[in-house]
CSV table of C-alpha atoms in Angstrom, one decimal:
chain,number,residue,atom,x,y,z
A,195,MET,CA,78.6,-72.4,77.1
A,196,SER,CA,77.0,-74.2,74.2
A,197,LEU,CA,78.4,-76.2,71.3
A,198,VAL,CA,78.5,-74.4,68.0
A,199,GLY,CA,78.2,-76.0,64.5
A,200,GLN,CA,82.0,-76.6,64.2
A,201,ALA,CA,82.1,-78.3,67.6
A,202,PRO,CA,79.7,-81.3,67.5
A,203,VAL,CA,78.7,-83.0,70.7
A,204,VAL,CA,80.2,-86.4,69.6
A,205,PHE,CA,83.6,-85.0,70.5
A,206,LEU,CA,82.7,-84.8,74.2
A,207,GLN,CA,84.0,-88.3,74.7
A,208,TYR,CA,87.3,-87.4,73.1
A,209,LEU,CA,87.6,-84.2,75.3
A,210,ALA,CA,86.9,-86.3,78.4
A,211,ALA,CA,89.5,-88.8,77.5
A,212,LEU,CA,92.1,-86.1,76.8
A,213,ALA,CA,91.2,-84.5,80.1
A,214,ILE,CA,91.9,-87.7,82.0
A,215,VAL,CA,95.3,-88.4,80.4
A,216,GLU,CA,96.4,-84.8,80.6
A,217,GLY,CA,95.1,-84.6,84.2
A,218,VAL,CA,97.1,-87.7,85.2
A,219,GLN,CA,100.3,-86.5,83.4
A,220,THR,CA,100.1,-82.9,84.8
A,221,TYR,CA,99.0,-84.1,88.3
A,222,ASP,CA,102.3,-82.7,89.7
A,223,HIS,CA,105.9,-82.5,88.9
A,224,GLY,CA,107.3,-85.9,87.8
A,225,TYR,CA,104.0,-87.4,86.6
A,226,GLN,CA,104.4,-86.6,82.8
A,227,ARG,CA,105.8,-90.1,82.1
A,228,ILE,CA,102.9,-92.0,83.7
A,229,PRO,CA,102.1,-94.4,80.9
A,230,VAL,CA,98.4,-93.9,80.2
A,231,ARG,CA,97.0,-93.8,76.6
A,232,LEU,CA,93.8,-93.4,74.7
A,233,LYS,CA,92.0,-96.3,73.0
A,234,TRP,CA,89.4,-95.3,70.4
A,235,PRO,CA,86.7,-94.3,71.1
A,236,ASN,CA,86.3,-93.9,74.8
A,237,ASP,CA,88.7,-96.1,76.9
A,238,ILE,CA,91.8,-95.3,78.9
A,239,PHE,CA,94.6,-97.9,78.8
A,240,ALA,CA,97.8,-98.1,80.9
A,241,SER,CA,101.0,-99.9,80.4
A,242,ASN,CA,100.8,-103.3,82.0
A,243,PRO,CA,103.1,-103.3,85.1
A,244,ALA,CA,103.4,-107.1,84.7
A,245,ASP,CA,105.2,-106.7,81.4
A,246,PRO,CA,108.7,-105.4,81.8
A,247,SER,CA,108.9,-104.6,78.1
A,248,GLY,CA,106.2,-101.9,78.5
A,249,LYS,CA,104.7,-103.0,75.2
A,250,THR,CA,101.4,-104.3,76.4
A,251,PHE,CA,98.5,-102.3,77.7
A,252,VAL,CA,95.4,-103.0,79.9
A,253,LYS,CA,92.2,-101.1,80.4
A,254,ILE,CA,92.2,-98.8,83.4
A,255,GLY,CA,89.2,-96.6,82.7
A,256,GLY,CA,86.3,-95.7,80.4
A,257,ILE,CA,83.9,-92.9,79.4
A,258,LEU,CA,80.2,-92.9,78.8
A,259,VAL,CA,78.4,-89.8,77.4
A,260,ASN,CA,74.6,-89.6,77.4
A,261,SER,CA,73.1,-86.7,75.4
A,262,HIS,CA,69.7,-85.5,74.3
A,263,TYR,CA,68.5,-82.5,72.4
A,264,SER,CA,65.9,-80.3,74.1
A,265,SER,CA,64.8,-76.6,73.6
A,266,SER,CA,67.5,-76.0,70.9
A,267,GLU,CA,70.4,-77.2,73.0
A,268,TYR,CA,72.2,-80.4,73.8
A,269,LEU,CA,72.1,-81.7,77.4
A,270,SER,CA,74.9,-84.1,78.1
A,271,VAL,CA,76.1,-86.2,81.1
A,272,VAL,CA,79.7,-87.3,80.9
A,273,GLY,CA,80.4,-90.3,83.1
A,274,VAL,CA,84.0,-91.4,83.8
A,275,GLY,CA,85.4,-94.4,85.6
A,276,LEU,CA,89.2,-94.5,86.4
A,277,ASN,CA,90.9,-97.2,88.4
A,278,THR,CA,93.1,-95.1,90.7
A,279,THR,CA,93.9,-97.2,93.7
A,280,ASN,CA,92.5,-100.7,93.2
A,281,ALA,CA,94.9,-103.0,91.3
A,282,SER,CA,92.1,-105.4,90.3
A,283,PRO,CA,91.0,-106.6,87.8
A,284,THR,CA,93.8,-105.1,85.6
A,285,THR,CA,95.9,-102.4,87.2
A,286,SER,CA,95.6,-98.9,88.8
A,287,LEU,CA,97.3,-95.6,88.5
A,288,ASN,CA,99.0,-96.2,91.8
A,289,ALA,CA,100.5,-99.4,90.5
A,290,LEU,CA,102.3,-97.4,87.7
A,291,ASN,CA,105.0,-96.2,90.1
A,292,PRO,CA,104.0,-92.5,90.4
A,293,PRO,CA,106.4,-90.3,92.5
A,294,THR,CA,103.8,-90.4,95.3
A,295,PRO,CA,100.4,-92.1,95.2
A,296,PHE,CA,97.5,-90.3,93.5
A,297,THR,CA,94.8,-89.0,95.8
A,298,LEU,CA,91.2,-89.1,94.5
A,299,GLU,CA,90.4,-85.5,95.4
A,300,LYS,CA,93.5,-83.9,93.8
A,301,LEU,CA,93.2,-86.1,90.7
A,302,LEU,CA,89.5,-85.3,90.3
A,303,ALA,CA,90.3,-81.6,90.6
A,304,ARG,CA,93.1,-81.8,88.0
A,305,VAL,CA,91.0,-83.7,85.5
A,306,LEU,CA,88.0,-81.3,85.8
A,307,THR,CA,90.4,-78.3,85.4
A,308,CYS,CA,91.8,-79.9,82.2
A,309,PHE,CA,88.3,-80.7,80.9
A,310,SER,CA,87.2,-77.1,81.5
A,311,THR,CA,90.2,-75.7,79.7
A,312,LEU,CA,89.8,-78.1,76.7
A,313,TYR,CA,86.1,-77.5,76.5
A,314,GLU,CA,86.4,-73.7,76.5
A,315,ARG,CA,88.8,-73.9,73.6
A,316,PHE,CA,86.8,-76.6,71.7
A,317,VAL,CA,83.6,-74.5,71.5
A,318,ARG,CA,85.6,-71.7,69.9
A,319,THR,CA,87.7,-73.7,67.5
A,320,GLY,CA,86.2,-77.1,67.1
A,321,PHE,CA,88.5,-80.1,66.8
A,322,ASP,CA,91.3,-78.1,65.3
A,323,LYS,CA,95.0,-79.0,64.7
A,324,TYR,CA,95.8,-78.4,68.4
A,325,PHE,CA,93.3,-81.1,69.4
A,326,GLU,CA,94.5,-83.4,66.6
A,327,ASP,CA,98.1,-83.2,67.8
A,328,LEU,CA,97.1,-83.6,71.4
A,329,TYR,CA,94.9,-86.6,70.7
A,330,TYR,CA,97.4,-88.4,68.5
A,331,LYS,CA,100.1,-87.8,71.1
A,332,HIS,CA,98.2,-90.0,73.5
A,333,TRP,CA,96.3,-92.5,71.4
A,334,LEU,CA,97.4,-96.2,70.9
A,335,HIS,CA,96.5,-96.8,67.3
A,336,THR,CA,99.0,-95.0,65.0
A,337,GLU,CA,99.3,-97.0,61.8
A,338,GLN,CA,97.7,-100.0,63.5
A,339,ILE,CA,96.4,-102.7,61.1
A,340,VAL,CA,92.9,-104.0,61.9
A,341,THR,CA,90.2,-106.2,60.5
A,342,LEU,CA,86.8,-104.6,59.7
A,343,GLU,CA,84.1,-107.2,60.3
A,344,ALA,CA,81.4,-105.1,58.7
A,345,GLU,CA,83.4,-104.9,55.5
A,346,GLY,CA,83.7,-108.6,55.1
A,347,GLY,CA,86.9,-109.0,56.9
A,348,THR,CA,88.7,-106.3,55.1
A,349,ARG,CA,92.1,-105.3,56.5
A,350,ALA,CA,92.8,-101.6,57.0
A,351,ARG,CA,95.3,-99.3,58.5
A,352,LEU,CA,94.0,-96.8,61.1
A,353,LYS,CA,94.8,-93.2,60.1
A,354,GLY,CA,93.1,-91.1,62.7
A,355,ILE,CA,89.7,-89.5,63.3
A,356,THR,CA,87.9,-87.0,61.2
A,357,THR,CA,87.8,-83.4,62.5
A,358,ASP,CA,84.2,-82.8,61.5
A,359,TRP,CA,82.2,-85.6,63.1
A,360,GLY,CA,84.9,-87.6,65.0
A,361,LEU,CA,84.7,-90.7,62.8
A,362,LEU,CA,87.5,-93.2,62.8
A,363,LYS,CA,89.4,-93.2,59.5
A,364,ALA,CA,90.8,-96.4,58.1
A,365,GLU,CA,92.7,-97.0,54.9
A,366,GLU,CA,91.7,-100.2,53.1
A,367,LEU,CA,94.6,-102.6,52.4
A,368,GLY,CA,94.8,-105.0,49.5
A,369,TRP,CA,97.3,-107.5,48.4
A,370,GLU,CA,100.4,-107.7,50.7
A,371,ASP,CA,98.8,-105.0,52.8
A,372,ARG,CA,99.2,-102.4,50.1
A,373,PRO,CA,96.8,-99.4,50.3
A,374,THR,CA,94.0,-99.5,47.8
A,375,GLY,CA,93.3,-95.7,48.1
A,376,ARG,CA,89.9,-96.3,49.6
A,377,ILE,CA,89.3,-94.6,53.0
A,378,LEU,CA,86.6,-95.9,55.3
A,379,THR,CA,85.0,-94.0,58.1
A,380,LEU,CA,83.4,-95.7,61.2
A,381,GLN,CA,81.1,-94.3,63.8
A,382,SER,CA,82.0,-94.7,67.4
A,383,ASP,CA,78.5,-95.4,68.6
A,384,SER,CA,78.0,-98.2,65.9
A,385,ASN,CA,81.2,-100.1,66.3
A,386,SER,CA,83.3,-101.7,69.0
A,387,PHE,CA,87.0,-102.1,68.9
A,388,ASP,CA,88.7,-105.2,70.3
A,389,PHE,CA,92.2,-103.7,70.6
A,390,PHE,CA,93.9,-107.0,71.5
A,391,LYS,CA,92.5,-108.9,68.4
A,392,GLY,CA,92.8,-105.9,66.1
A,393,LEU,CA,89.1,-106.3,65.3
A,394,ILE,CA,86.5,-103.6,64.7
A,395,LYS,CA,82.9,-105.0,64.6
A,396,ARG,CA,79.4,-103.6,64.6
A,397,LYS,CA,77.7,-103.4,68.0
A,398,VAL,CA,74.8,-105.8,68.4
């Protein structure tokens, strides 16, 4: 099944991230509250078990998509790393107090099933409102204020991602963090996001 014009290949990283979180939280009965979230553009974060407040997060996985265009089609390899059983260097899924420990085989099957379902819909509809709602349900950045290094240190409030090319949308803030009305868009492959510092900078 190939991607159509309304379903650009850049969204594969978002589909993979959604498949991981959905796969974890639909692993079995009682897993829907496992605290895993999405960090833009392609990381999986989990609630830090060392913080009883549940307000801090640590990286638990990541996604890398390599694509090239050949003979009128995109060929993509989606690589996923997810810390399931090893609590080092941050934490693991099994440290998040699941009803019973995750097994690699069952988790892999669940993630792949979720990815297949999401992908089949995506090539028909693109990143429609269904995907928007699902993505924002899981992401970490609702209304987060960040500093945009490439814009001279401008402060901005994150508003989401565009549904055409998957760009990060940020609303410029002025005096006393009041919106200026200017909306900035950032490419995922040109920028890196330091979640803890609230800093978005260009990749070197």
